[in-house]
GROMACS .gro file of C-alpha atoms in nm:
model
  410
    1UNK     CA    1   5.928   9.186  10.744
    2UNK     CA    2   6.274   9.275  10.626
    3UNK     CA    3   6.494   8.944  10.601
    4UNK     CA    4   6.838   8.855  10.733
    5UNK     CA    5   7.135   8.965  10.527
    6UNK     CA    6   7.347   8.741  10.376
    7UNK     CA    7   7.664   8.656  10.157
    8UNK     CA    8   7.828   8.986  10.011
    9UNK     CA    9   7.564   9.268  10.177
   10UNK     CA   10   7.719   9.099  10.539
   11UNK     CA   11   8.078   9.155  10.399
   12UNK     CA   12   8.001   9.525  10.327
   13UNK     CA   13   7.809   9.524  10.648
   14UNK     CA   14   8.171   9.427  10.816
   15UNK     CA   15   8.374   9.644  10.657
   16UNK     CA   16   8.158   9.941  10.688
   17UNK     CA   17   8.164   9.850  11.122
   18UNK     CA   18   8.551   9.813  11.072
   19UNK     CA   19   8.604  10.071  10.899
   20UNK     CA   20   8.370  10.325  11.135
   21UNK     CA   21   8.576  10.110  11.403
   22UNK     CA   22   8.887  10.268  11.323
   23UNK     CA   23   8.834  10.566  11.260
   24UNK     CA   24   8.611  10.620  11.579
   25UNK     CA   25   8.988  10.480  11.702
   26UNK     CA   26   9.263  10.740  11.500
   27UNK     CA   27   9.001  11.041  11.627
   28UNK     CA   28   9.040  10.893  11.998
   29UNK     CA   29   9.354  10.879  11.988
   30UNK     CA   30   9.393  11.203  11.798
   31UNK     CA   31   9.109  11.398  12.066
   32UNK     CA   32   9.313  11.201  12.400
   33UNK     CA   33   9.684  11.358  12.220
   34UNK     CA   34   9.508  11.697  12.156
   35UNK     CA   35   9.372  11.727  12.530
   36UNK     CA   36   9.675  11.622  12.703
   37UNK     CA   37   9.867  11.884  12.489
   38UNK     CA   38   9.638  12.147  12.566
   39UNK     CA   39   9.585  12.041  12.900
   40UNK     CA   40   9.969  12.062  12.981
   41UNK     CA   41   9.995  12.414  12.781
   42UNK     CA   42   9.694  12.548  13.003
   43UNK     CA   43   9.783  12.375  13.338
   44UNK     CA   44  10.120  12.530  13.239
   45UNK     CA   45   9.985  12.863  13.148
   46UNK     CA   46   9.819  12.919  13.459
   47UNK     CA   47  10.143  12.808  13.688
   48UNK     CA   48  10.310  13.069  13.501
   49UNK     CA   49  10.046  13.387  13.551
   50UNK     CA   50  10.013  13.250  13.906
   51UNK     CA   51  10.418  13.236  14.006
   52UNK     CA   52  10.436  13.640  13.795
   53UNK     CA   53  10.129  13.702  13.999
   54UNK     CA   54  10.312  13.611  14.351
   55UNK     CA   55  10.649  13.796  14.244
   56UNK     CA   56  10.465  14.111  14.173
   57UNK     CA   57  10.245  14.065  14.478
   58UNK     CA   58  10.599  14.057  14.674
   59UNK     CA   59  10.791  14.333  14.475
   60UNK     CA   60  10.529  14.559  14.522
   61UNK     CA   61  10.383  14.483  14.889
   62UNK     CA   62  10.391  14.822  15.111
   63UNK     CA   63  10.057  14.703  15.282
   64UNK     CA   64   9.867  14.375  15.395
   65UNK     CA   65   9.516  14.555  15.355
   66UNK     CA   66   9.557  14.576  14.987
   67UNK     CA   67   9.654  14.277  14.851
   68UNK     CA   68   9.643  14.144  14.501
   69UNK     CA   69   9.299  13.984  14.371
   70UNK     CA   70   9.268  13.640  14.514
   71UNK     CA   71   9.580  13.646  14.727
   72UNK     CA   72   9.707  13.714  15.105
   73UNK     CA   73   9.999  13.893  15.204
   74UNK     CA   74  10.230  13.811  15.513
   75UNK     CA   75  10.477  14.065  15.627
   76UNK     CA   76  10.681  14.168  15.964
   77UNK     CA   77  10.692  14.496  16.168
   78UNK     CA   78  10.864  14.521  16.485
   79UNK     CA   79  10.480  14.341  16.690
   80UNK     CA   80  10.535  14.092  16.485
   81UNK     CA   81  10.377  13.888  16.161
   82UNK     CA   82  10.066  14.071  16.017
   83UNK     CA   83   9.842  13.916  15.691
   84UNK     CA   84   9.567  14.004  15.524
   85UNK     CA   85   9.213  13.941  15.651
   86UNK     CA   86   9.091  13.609  15.572
   87UNK     CA   87   9.419  13.399  15.581
   88UNK     CA   88   9.353  13.011  15.670
   89UNK     CA   89   9.473  12.937  15.979
   90UNK     CA   90   9.608  12.624  15.921
   91UNK     CA   91   9.900  12.804  15.648
   92UNK     CA   92  10.072  13.007  15.958
   93UNK     CA   93  10.306  12.735  16.082
   94UNK     CA   94  10.414  12.694  15.712
   95UNK     CA   95  10.444  13.053  15.603
   96UNK     CA   96  10.635  13.096  15.979
   97UNK     CA   97  10.888  12.854  15.859
   98UNK     CA   98  10.883  12.960  15.500
   99UNK     CA   99  10.996  13.277  15.646
  100UNK     CA  100  11.245  13.209  15.846
  101UNK     CA  101  11.446  13.104  15.554
  102UNK     CA  102  11.354  13.393  15.278
  103UNK     CA  103  11.592  13.579  15.065
  104UNK     CA  104  11.623  13.800  14.840
  105UNK     CA  105  11.557  13.571  14.537
  106UNK     CA  106  11.178  13.457  14.549
  107UNK     CA  107  11.108  13.123  14.661
  108UNK     CA  108  10.807  12.947  14.497
  109UNK     CA  109  10.587  12.606  14.682
  110UNK     CA  110  10.270  12.463  14.662
  111UNK     CA  111  10.098  12.377  15.005
  112UNK     CA  112   9.835  12.096  14.995
  113UNK     CA  113   9.568  12.068  15.294
  114UNK     CA  114   9.201  11.962  15.351
  115UNK     CA  115   9.059  12.325  15.293
  116UNK     CA  116   9.256  12.304  14.944
  117UNK     CA  117   9.537  12.330  14.757
  118UNK     CA  118   9.762  12.719  14.802
  119UNK     CA  119  10.057  12.854  14.602
  120UNK     CA  120  10.323  13.057  14.854
  121UNK     CA  121  10.610  13.288  14.738
  122UNK     CA  122  10.865  13.390  14.977
  123UNK     CA  123  11.088  13.672  14.973
  124UNK     CA  124  11.287  13.981  15.116
  125UNK     CA  125  11.162  14.326  14.970
  126UNK     CA  126  11.329  14.670  15.173
  127UNK     CA  127  11.499  14.387  15.454
  128UNK     CA  128  11.193  14.242  15.580
  129UNK     CA  129  11.039  13.897  15.443
  130UNK     CA  130  10.719  13.897  15.261
  131UNK     CA  131  10.482  13.646  15.202
  132UNK     CA  132  10.221  13.650  14.894
  133UNK     CA  133   9.939  13.339  14.919
  134UNK     CA  134   9.670  13.249  14.604
  135UNK     CA  135   9.435  13.012  14.647
  136UNK     CA  136   9.459  12.753  14.341
  137UNK     CA  137   9.068  12.681  14.397
  138UNK     CA  138   8.958  12.929  14.090
  139UNK     CA  139   9.265  12.808  13.878
  140UNK     CA  140   9.095  12.443  13.927
  141UNK     CA  141   8.780  12.520  13.870
  142UNK     CA  142   8.899  12.674  13.556
  143UNK     CA  143   9.128  12.355  13.418
  144UNK     CA  144   8.844  12.160  13.539
  145UNK     CA  145   8.536  12.292  13.318
  146UNK     CA  146   8.816  12.318  13.060
  147UNK     CA  147   8.853  11.930  13.074
  148UNK     CA  148   8.469  11.879  13.053
  149UNK     CA  149   8.446  12.067  12.719
  150UNK     CA  150   8.733  11.849  12.600
  151UNK     CA  151   8.576  11.562  12.724
  152UNK     CA  152   8.211  11.630  12.567
  153UNK     CA  153   8.441  11.799  12.263
  154UNK     CA  154   8.538  11.416  12.255
  155UNK     CA  155   8.265  11.279  12.236
  156UNK     CA  156   8.131  11.448  11.962
  157UNK     CA  157   8.408  11.367  11.807
  158UNK     CA  158   8.385  11.020  11.839
  159UNK     CA  159   8.034  11.028  11.690
  160UNK     CA  160   8.073  11.235  11.471
  161UNK     CA  161   8.395  10.985  11.329
  162UNK     CA  162   8.187  10.658  11.381
  163UNK     CA  163   7.911  10.818  11.116
  164UNK     CA  164   8.172  10.957  10.896
  165UNK     CA  165   8.391  10.608  10.926
  166UNK     CA  166   8.011  10.401  10.866
  167UNK     CA  167   7.923  10.627  10.520
  168UNK     CA  168   8.262  10.609  10.428
  169UNK     CA  169   8.304  10.277  10.477
  170UNK     CA  170   7.977  10.162  10.321
  171UNK     CA  171   8.099  10.357   9.987
  172UNK     CA  172   8.477  10.253   9.990
  173UNK     CA  173   8.347   9.892  10.016
  174UNK     CA  174   7.998   9.900   9.766
  175UNK     CA  175   8.199   9.897   9.432
  176UNK     CA  176   8.436   9.580   9.621
  177UNK     CA  177   8.101   9.429   9.663
  178UNK     CA  178   7.949   9.487   9.369
  179UNK     CA  179   8.213   9.348   9.163
  180UNK     CA  180   8.219   9.026   9.434
  181UNK     CA  181   7.873   8.965   9.335
  182UNK     CA  182   7.892   9.037   8.972
  183UNK     CA  183   8.237   8.791   9.000
  184UNK     CA  184   8.000   8.510   9.168
  185UNK     CA  185   7.729   8.572   8.944
  186UNK     CA  186   7.945   8.476   8.653
  187UNK     CA  187   8.126   8.191   8.802
  188UNK     CA  188   7.764   8.045   8.906
  189UNK     CA  189   7.551   8.100   8.571
  190UNK     CA  190   7.890   7.949   8.412
  191UNK     CA  191   7.940   7.659   8.623
  192UNK     CA  192   7.557   7.601   8.577
  193UNK     CA  193   7.583   7.585   8.222
  194UNK     CA  194   7.814   7.383   8.180
  195UNK     CA  195   7.695   7.139   8.454
  196UNK     CA  196   7.422   7.010   8.157
  197UNK     CA  197   7.722   6.961   7.871
  198UNK     CA  198   7.893   6.761   8.094
  199UNK     CA  199   7.633   6.519   8.242
  200UNK     CA  200   7.596   6.482   7.855
  201UNK     CA  201   7.961   6.387   7.837
  202UNK     CA  202   8.018   6.167   8.099
  203UNK     CA  203   7.689   5.996   8.009
  204UNK     CA  204   7.801   5.925   7.656
  205UNK     CA  205   8.168   5.809   7.810
  206UNK     CA  206   8.000   5.576   8.032
  207UNK     CA  207   7.788   5.397   7.741
  208UNK     CA  208   8.118   5.461   7.440
  209UNK     CA  209   8.389   5.233   7.754
  210UNK     CA  210   8.057   4.979   7.778
  211UNK     CA  211   8.020   4.924   7.359
  212UNK     CA  212   8.415   4.910   7.353
  213UNK     CA  213   8.444   4.626   7.642
  214UNK     CA  214   8.138   4.447   7.472
  215UNK     CA  215   8.316   4.554   7.134
  216UNK     CA  216   8.655   4.319   7.245
  217UNK     CA  217   8.867   4.620   7.219
  218UNK     CA  218   9.213   4.636   7.300
  219UNK     CA  219   9.332   4.712   7.673
  220UNK     CA  220   9.493   4.977   7.554
  221UNK     CA  221   9.201   5.202   7.443
  222UNK     CA  222   9.001   5.043   7.698
  223UNK     CA  223   9.229   5.230   7.923
  224UNK     CA  224   9.206   5.541   7.710
  225UNK     CA  225   8.840   5.513   7.731
  226UNK     CA  226   8.840   5.455   8.123
  227UNK     CA  227   9.069   5.825   8.127
  228UNK     CA  228   8.765   5.989   7.963
  229UNK     CA  229   8.493   5.885   8.185
  230UNK     CA  230   8.742   5.949   8.530
  231UNK     CA  231   8.858   6.292   8.358
  232UNK     CA  232   8.464   6.358   8.282
  233UNK     CA  233   8.352   6.272   8.642
  234UNK     CA  234   8.677   6.464   8.780
  235UNK     CA  235   8.557   6.823   8.564
  236UNK     CA  236   8.218   6.827   8.684
  237UNK     CA  237   8.356   6.776   9.069
  238UNK     CA  238   8.569   7.115   8.969
  239UNK     CA  239   8.254   7.245   8.819
  240UNK     CA  240   8.090   7.140   9.102
  241UNK     CA  241   8.350   7.336   9.367
  242UNK     CA  242   8.381   7.664   9.152
  243UNK     CA  243   7.951   7.667   9.229
  244UNK     CA  244   8.030   7.590   9.603
  245UNK     CA  245   8.270   7.877   9.627
  246UNK     CA  246   8.028   8.088   9.448
  247UNK     CA  247   7.774   8.028   9.663
  248UNK     CA  248   7.739   8.325   9.949
  249UNK     CA  249   7.583   8.106  10.206
  250UNK     CA  250   7.791   7.827  10.215
  251UNK     CA  251   8.132   7.751  10.354
  252UNK     CA  252   8.371   7.553  10.187
  253UNK     CA  253   8.414   7.176  10.407
  254UNK     CA  254   8.747   7.025  10.405
  255UNK     CA  255   8.805   6.650  10.451
  256UNK     CA  256   9.184   6.469  10.498
  257UNK     CA  257   9.362   6.469  10.091
  258UNK     CA  258   9.674   6.234  10.053
  259UNK     CA  259   9.915   6.452   9.818
  260UNK     CA  260  10.091   6.138   9.698
  261UNK     CA  261   9.770   6.012   9.577
  262UNK     CA  262   9.737   6.321   9.393
  263UNK     CA  263  10.062   6.331   9.251
  264UNK     CA  264  10.024   5.984   9.118
  265UNK     CA  265   9.655   6.043   8.937
  266UNK     CA  266   9.767   6.396   8.863
  267UNK     CA  267  10.121   6.177   8.693
  268UNK     CA  268   9.827   5.945   8.516
  269UNK     CA  269   9.598   6.257   8.372
  270UNK     CA  270   9.865   6.491   8.276
  271UNK     CA  271  10.055   6.182   8.083
  272UNK     CA  272   9.892   6.219   7.709
  273UNK     CA  273  10.010   6.602   7.738
  274UNK     CA  274  10.339   6.581   7.857
  275UNK     CA  275  10.372   6.253   7.583
  276UNK     CA  276  10.209   6.508   7.309
  277UNK     CA  277  10.471   6.782   7.374
  278UNK     CA  278  10.775   6.537   7.397
  279UNK     CA  279  10.812   6.532   7.779
  280UNK     CA  280  10.916   6.288   8.017
  281UNK     CA  281  10.677   6.277   8.326
  282UNK     CA  282  10.756   6.119   8.648
  283UNK     CA  283  10.650   6.139   9.021
  284UNK     CA  284  10.835   5.984   9.330
  285UNK     CA  285  10.747   6.021   9.699
  286UNK     CA  286  10.956   5.875  10.040
  287UNK     CA  287  10.665   5.741  10.178
  288UNK     CA  288  10.325   5.564  10.137
  289UNK     CA  289  10.067   5.880  10.231
  290UNK     CA  290  10.109   6.257  10.298
  291UNK     CA  291   9.780   6.371  10.385
  292UNK     CA  292   9.655   6.746  10.434
  293UNK     CA  293   9.332   6.866  10.528
  294UNK     CA  294   9.167   7.054  10.225
  295UNK     CA  295   8.989   7.000   9.926
  296UNK     CA  296   9.047   6.690   9.688
  297UNK     CA  297   8.917   6.920   9.355
  298UNK     CA  298   9.129   7.241   9.447
  299UNK     CA  299   9.454   7.042   9.571
  300UNK     CA  300   9.422   6.815   9.249
  301UNK     CA  301   9.338   7.146   9.018
  302UNK     CA  302   9.666   7.361   9.152
  303UNK     CA  303   9.826   7.080   9.104
  304UNK     CA  304   9.726   6.998   8.737
  305UNK     CA  305   9.758   7.391   8.709
  306UNK     CA  306  10.153   7.361   8.781
  307UNK     CA  307  10.233   7.026   8.564
  308UNK     CA  308  10.033   7.191   8.288
  309UNK     CA  309  10.264   7.485   8.309
  310UNK     CA  310  10.570   7.301   8.345
  311UNK     CA  311  10.528   7.071   8.083
  312UNK     CA  312  10.481   7.417   7.817
  313UNK     CA  313  10.746   7.562   7.936
  314UNK     CA  314  11.018   7.236   7.857
  315UNK     CA  315  11.106   7.159   7.596
  316UNK     CA  316  11.096   6.824   7.400
  317UNK     CA  317  11.296   6.569   7.541
  318UNK     CA  318  11.320   6.740   7.859
  319UNK     CA  319  11.109   6.614   8.218
  320UNK     CA  320  10.897   6.737   8.456
  321UNK     CA  321  10.849   6.586   8.797
  322UNK     CA  322  10.673   6.552   9.084
  323UNK     CA  323  10.755   6.448   9.419
  324UNK     CA  324  10.564   6.438   9.735
  325UNK     CA  325  10.754   6.468  10.107
  326UNK     CA  326  10.681   6.612  10.458
  327UNK     CA  327  10.914   6.836  10.609
  328UNK     CA  328  10.884   6.928  10.936
  329UNK     CA  329  10.436   7.052  11.020
  330UNK     CA  330  10.478   7.068  10.639
  331UNK     CA  331  10.366   6.855  10.374
  332UNK     CA  332  10.564   6.956  10.010
  333UNK     CA  333  10.426   6.897   9.680
  334UNK     CA  334  10.700   7.054   9.433
  335UNK     CA  335  10.668   6.998   9.073
  336UNK     CA  336  11.008   7.052   8.860
  337UNK     CA  337  11.069   7.084   8.537
  338UNK     CA  338  11.398   7.125   8.278
  339UNK     CA  339  11.281   7.448   8.128
  340UNK     CA  340  11.457   7.777   8.095
  341UNK     CA  341  11.382   7.874   8.436
  342UNK     CA  342  11.216   8.170   8.584
  343UNK     CA  343  11.470   8.527   8.607
  344UNK     CA  344  11.416   8.756   8.923
  345UNK     CA  345  11.275   9.006   8.753
  346UNK     CA  346  10.970   8.748   8.622
  347UNK     CA  347  10.953   8.567   8.967
  348UNK     CA  348  10.779   8.916   9.124
  349UNK     CA  349  10.480   8.898   8.890
  350UNK     CA  350  10.469   8.529   8.783
  351UNK     CA  351  10.150   8.511   9.021
  352UNK     CA  352   9.994   8.788   8.796
  353UNK     CA  353   9.649   8.679   8.673
  354UNK     CA  354   9.652   8.704   8.310
  355UNK     CA  355  10.062   8.693   8.294
  356UNK     CA  356  10.150   8.369   8.073
  357UNK     CA  357  10.541   8.471   8.142
  358UNK     CA  358  10.624   8.550   7.745
  359UNK     CA  359  10.523   8.363   7.394
  360UNK     CA  360  10.498   7.975   7.423
  361UNK     CA  361  10.388   7.763   7.137
  362UNK     CA  362  10.055   7.524   7.101
  363UNK     CA  363   9.770   7.602   7.279
  364UNK     CA  364   9.646   7.963   7.400
  365UNK     CA  365   9.867   8.034   7.757
  366UNK     CA  366   9.623   8.268   7.949
  367UNK     CA  367   9.870   8.320   8.280
  368UNK     CA  368   9.590   8.208   8.493
  369UNK     CA  369   9.811   7.815   8.624
  370UNK     CA  370  10.024   7.958   8.901
  371UNK     CA  371   9.749   8.245   8.973
  372UNK     CA  372   9.502   7.959   9.062
  373UNK     CA  373   9.742   7.743   9.307
  374UNK     CA  374   9.877   8.024   9.465
  375UNK     CA  375   9.512   8.132   9.554
  376UNK     CA  376   9.417   7.756   9.614
  377UNK     CA  377   9.740   7.774   9.870
  378UNK     CA  378   9.655   8.102  10.069
  379UNK     CA  379   9.293   7.975  10.157
  380UNK     CA  380   9.399   7.619  10.281
  381UNK     CA  381   9.638   7.747  10.483
  382UNK     CA  382   9.966   7.708  10.258
  383UNK     CA  383  10.159   7.882  10.046
  384UNK     CA  384  10.294   7.874   9.663
  385UNK     CA  385  10.660   7.891   9.661
  386UNK     CA  386  10.920   7.911   9.373
  387UNK     CA  387  11.240   7.706   9.544
  388UNK     CA  388  11.606   7.729   9.427
  389UNK     CA  389  11.681   7.500   9.126
  390UNK     CA  390  11.996   7.473   8.932
  391UNK     CA  391  11.827   7.351   8.585
  392UNK     CA  392  11.438   7.458   8.531
  393UNK     CA  393  11.255   7.570   8.824
  394UNK     CA  394  11.068   7.459   9.065
  395UNK     CA  395  10.746   7.494   9.232
  396UNK     CA  396  10.601   7.392   9.529
  397UNK     CA  397  10.242   7.408   9.698
  398UNK     CA  398  10.321   7.355  10.052
  399UNK     CA  399  10.034   7.242  10.278
  400UNK     CA  400  10.001   7.193  10.697
  401UNK     CA  401  10.012   6.866  10.752
  402UNK     CA  402   9.645   6.699  10.902
  403UNK     CA  403   9.720   6.715  11.231
  404UNK     CA  404   9.916   6.996  11.258
  405UNK     CA  405   9.716   7.276  11.158
  406UNK     CA  406   9.431   7.398  10.928
  407UNK     CA  407   9.308   7.616  10.646
  408UNK     CA  408   9.372   7.941  10.773
  409UNK     CA  409   8.971   8.092  10.837
  410UNK     CA  410   8.929   8.333  10.619
   0.00000   0.00000   0.00000
């Protein structure tokens, strides 16, 4: 018994079905337009041919006993109107009315009754009124056969388009699904390999912190030890978050996240990096809390990436500031620096992965921080934007405020 498809296989099938539906819809539109065009041309051709036949019949009429095939002739003589055999009696009153107004210019009109539809031409030949009547039933039958054939062709075209759409969709999406599977596998393997050393590191950090407390270490050393313990715990949360994101069977669960607390914690965590770089790091807000719905570890990672990027681009004796505010239905966490800023040409590519924005001294940089923050913002239904700034650069992580809107479903 085959198992139920999960993960990337589901994505492939959904994408293939989407391509098939789109291809079928496009073919349907094209077929409908083609059928409409062919029908219009065919009907106009039929009408033109019928009118030419009727005009020719009037011009050459000399006896009602020998009309062109499919037509009847009506002529007048001293004893009255004479018609070809088989002319429906229901048309006689209409023909008499039209005959009374006949001129040398042939007049054409279509008449419908319970018996069918007829095309009537009225004119004057050799000084006498002459009329030709054509039964349009044959033309209607030909038109019906044409529409039936076009409908069958359209159905076959739709079926073929659907099959081709599924085939093309699978072939087109399969490489992307394979790449996604490899990416998930890499993240999962890397996260799994990191969990054991992180667990050991966390345990050793806690043992070291307790030993320092028993040994009567200074408050500054104890604060640093507490920071190491907190950092290892948060790093373990990051790994767990990556493993959860790599699991194709799981769905992300969001919870209220206070961006004021995030700003405060990140400022404390990045303080050592800022001090080492000779940069003043501060944070401020105009409210006690600013909750948004999301993943605590993901938002924290995005904020750390923004702060780390700002510190690395700020010269010594410069400043980096984290601010949190609420504007309408959004919570905005902004990171500003006093660095050289970002030019218009660079603003178009700074969110690309592996674009480090130029050479920077010190640690190796891979240009992933802003891309990571951008992805987190999009995943949570917000955005990462470059705000106008007179000095340096200001990046704003914008998220829907809790109670206003939740994250977009992908």
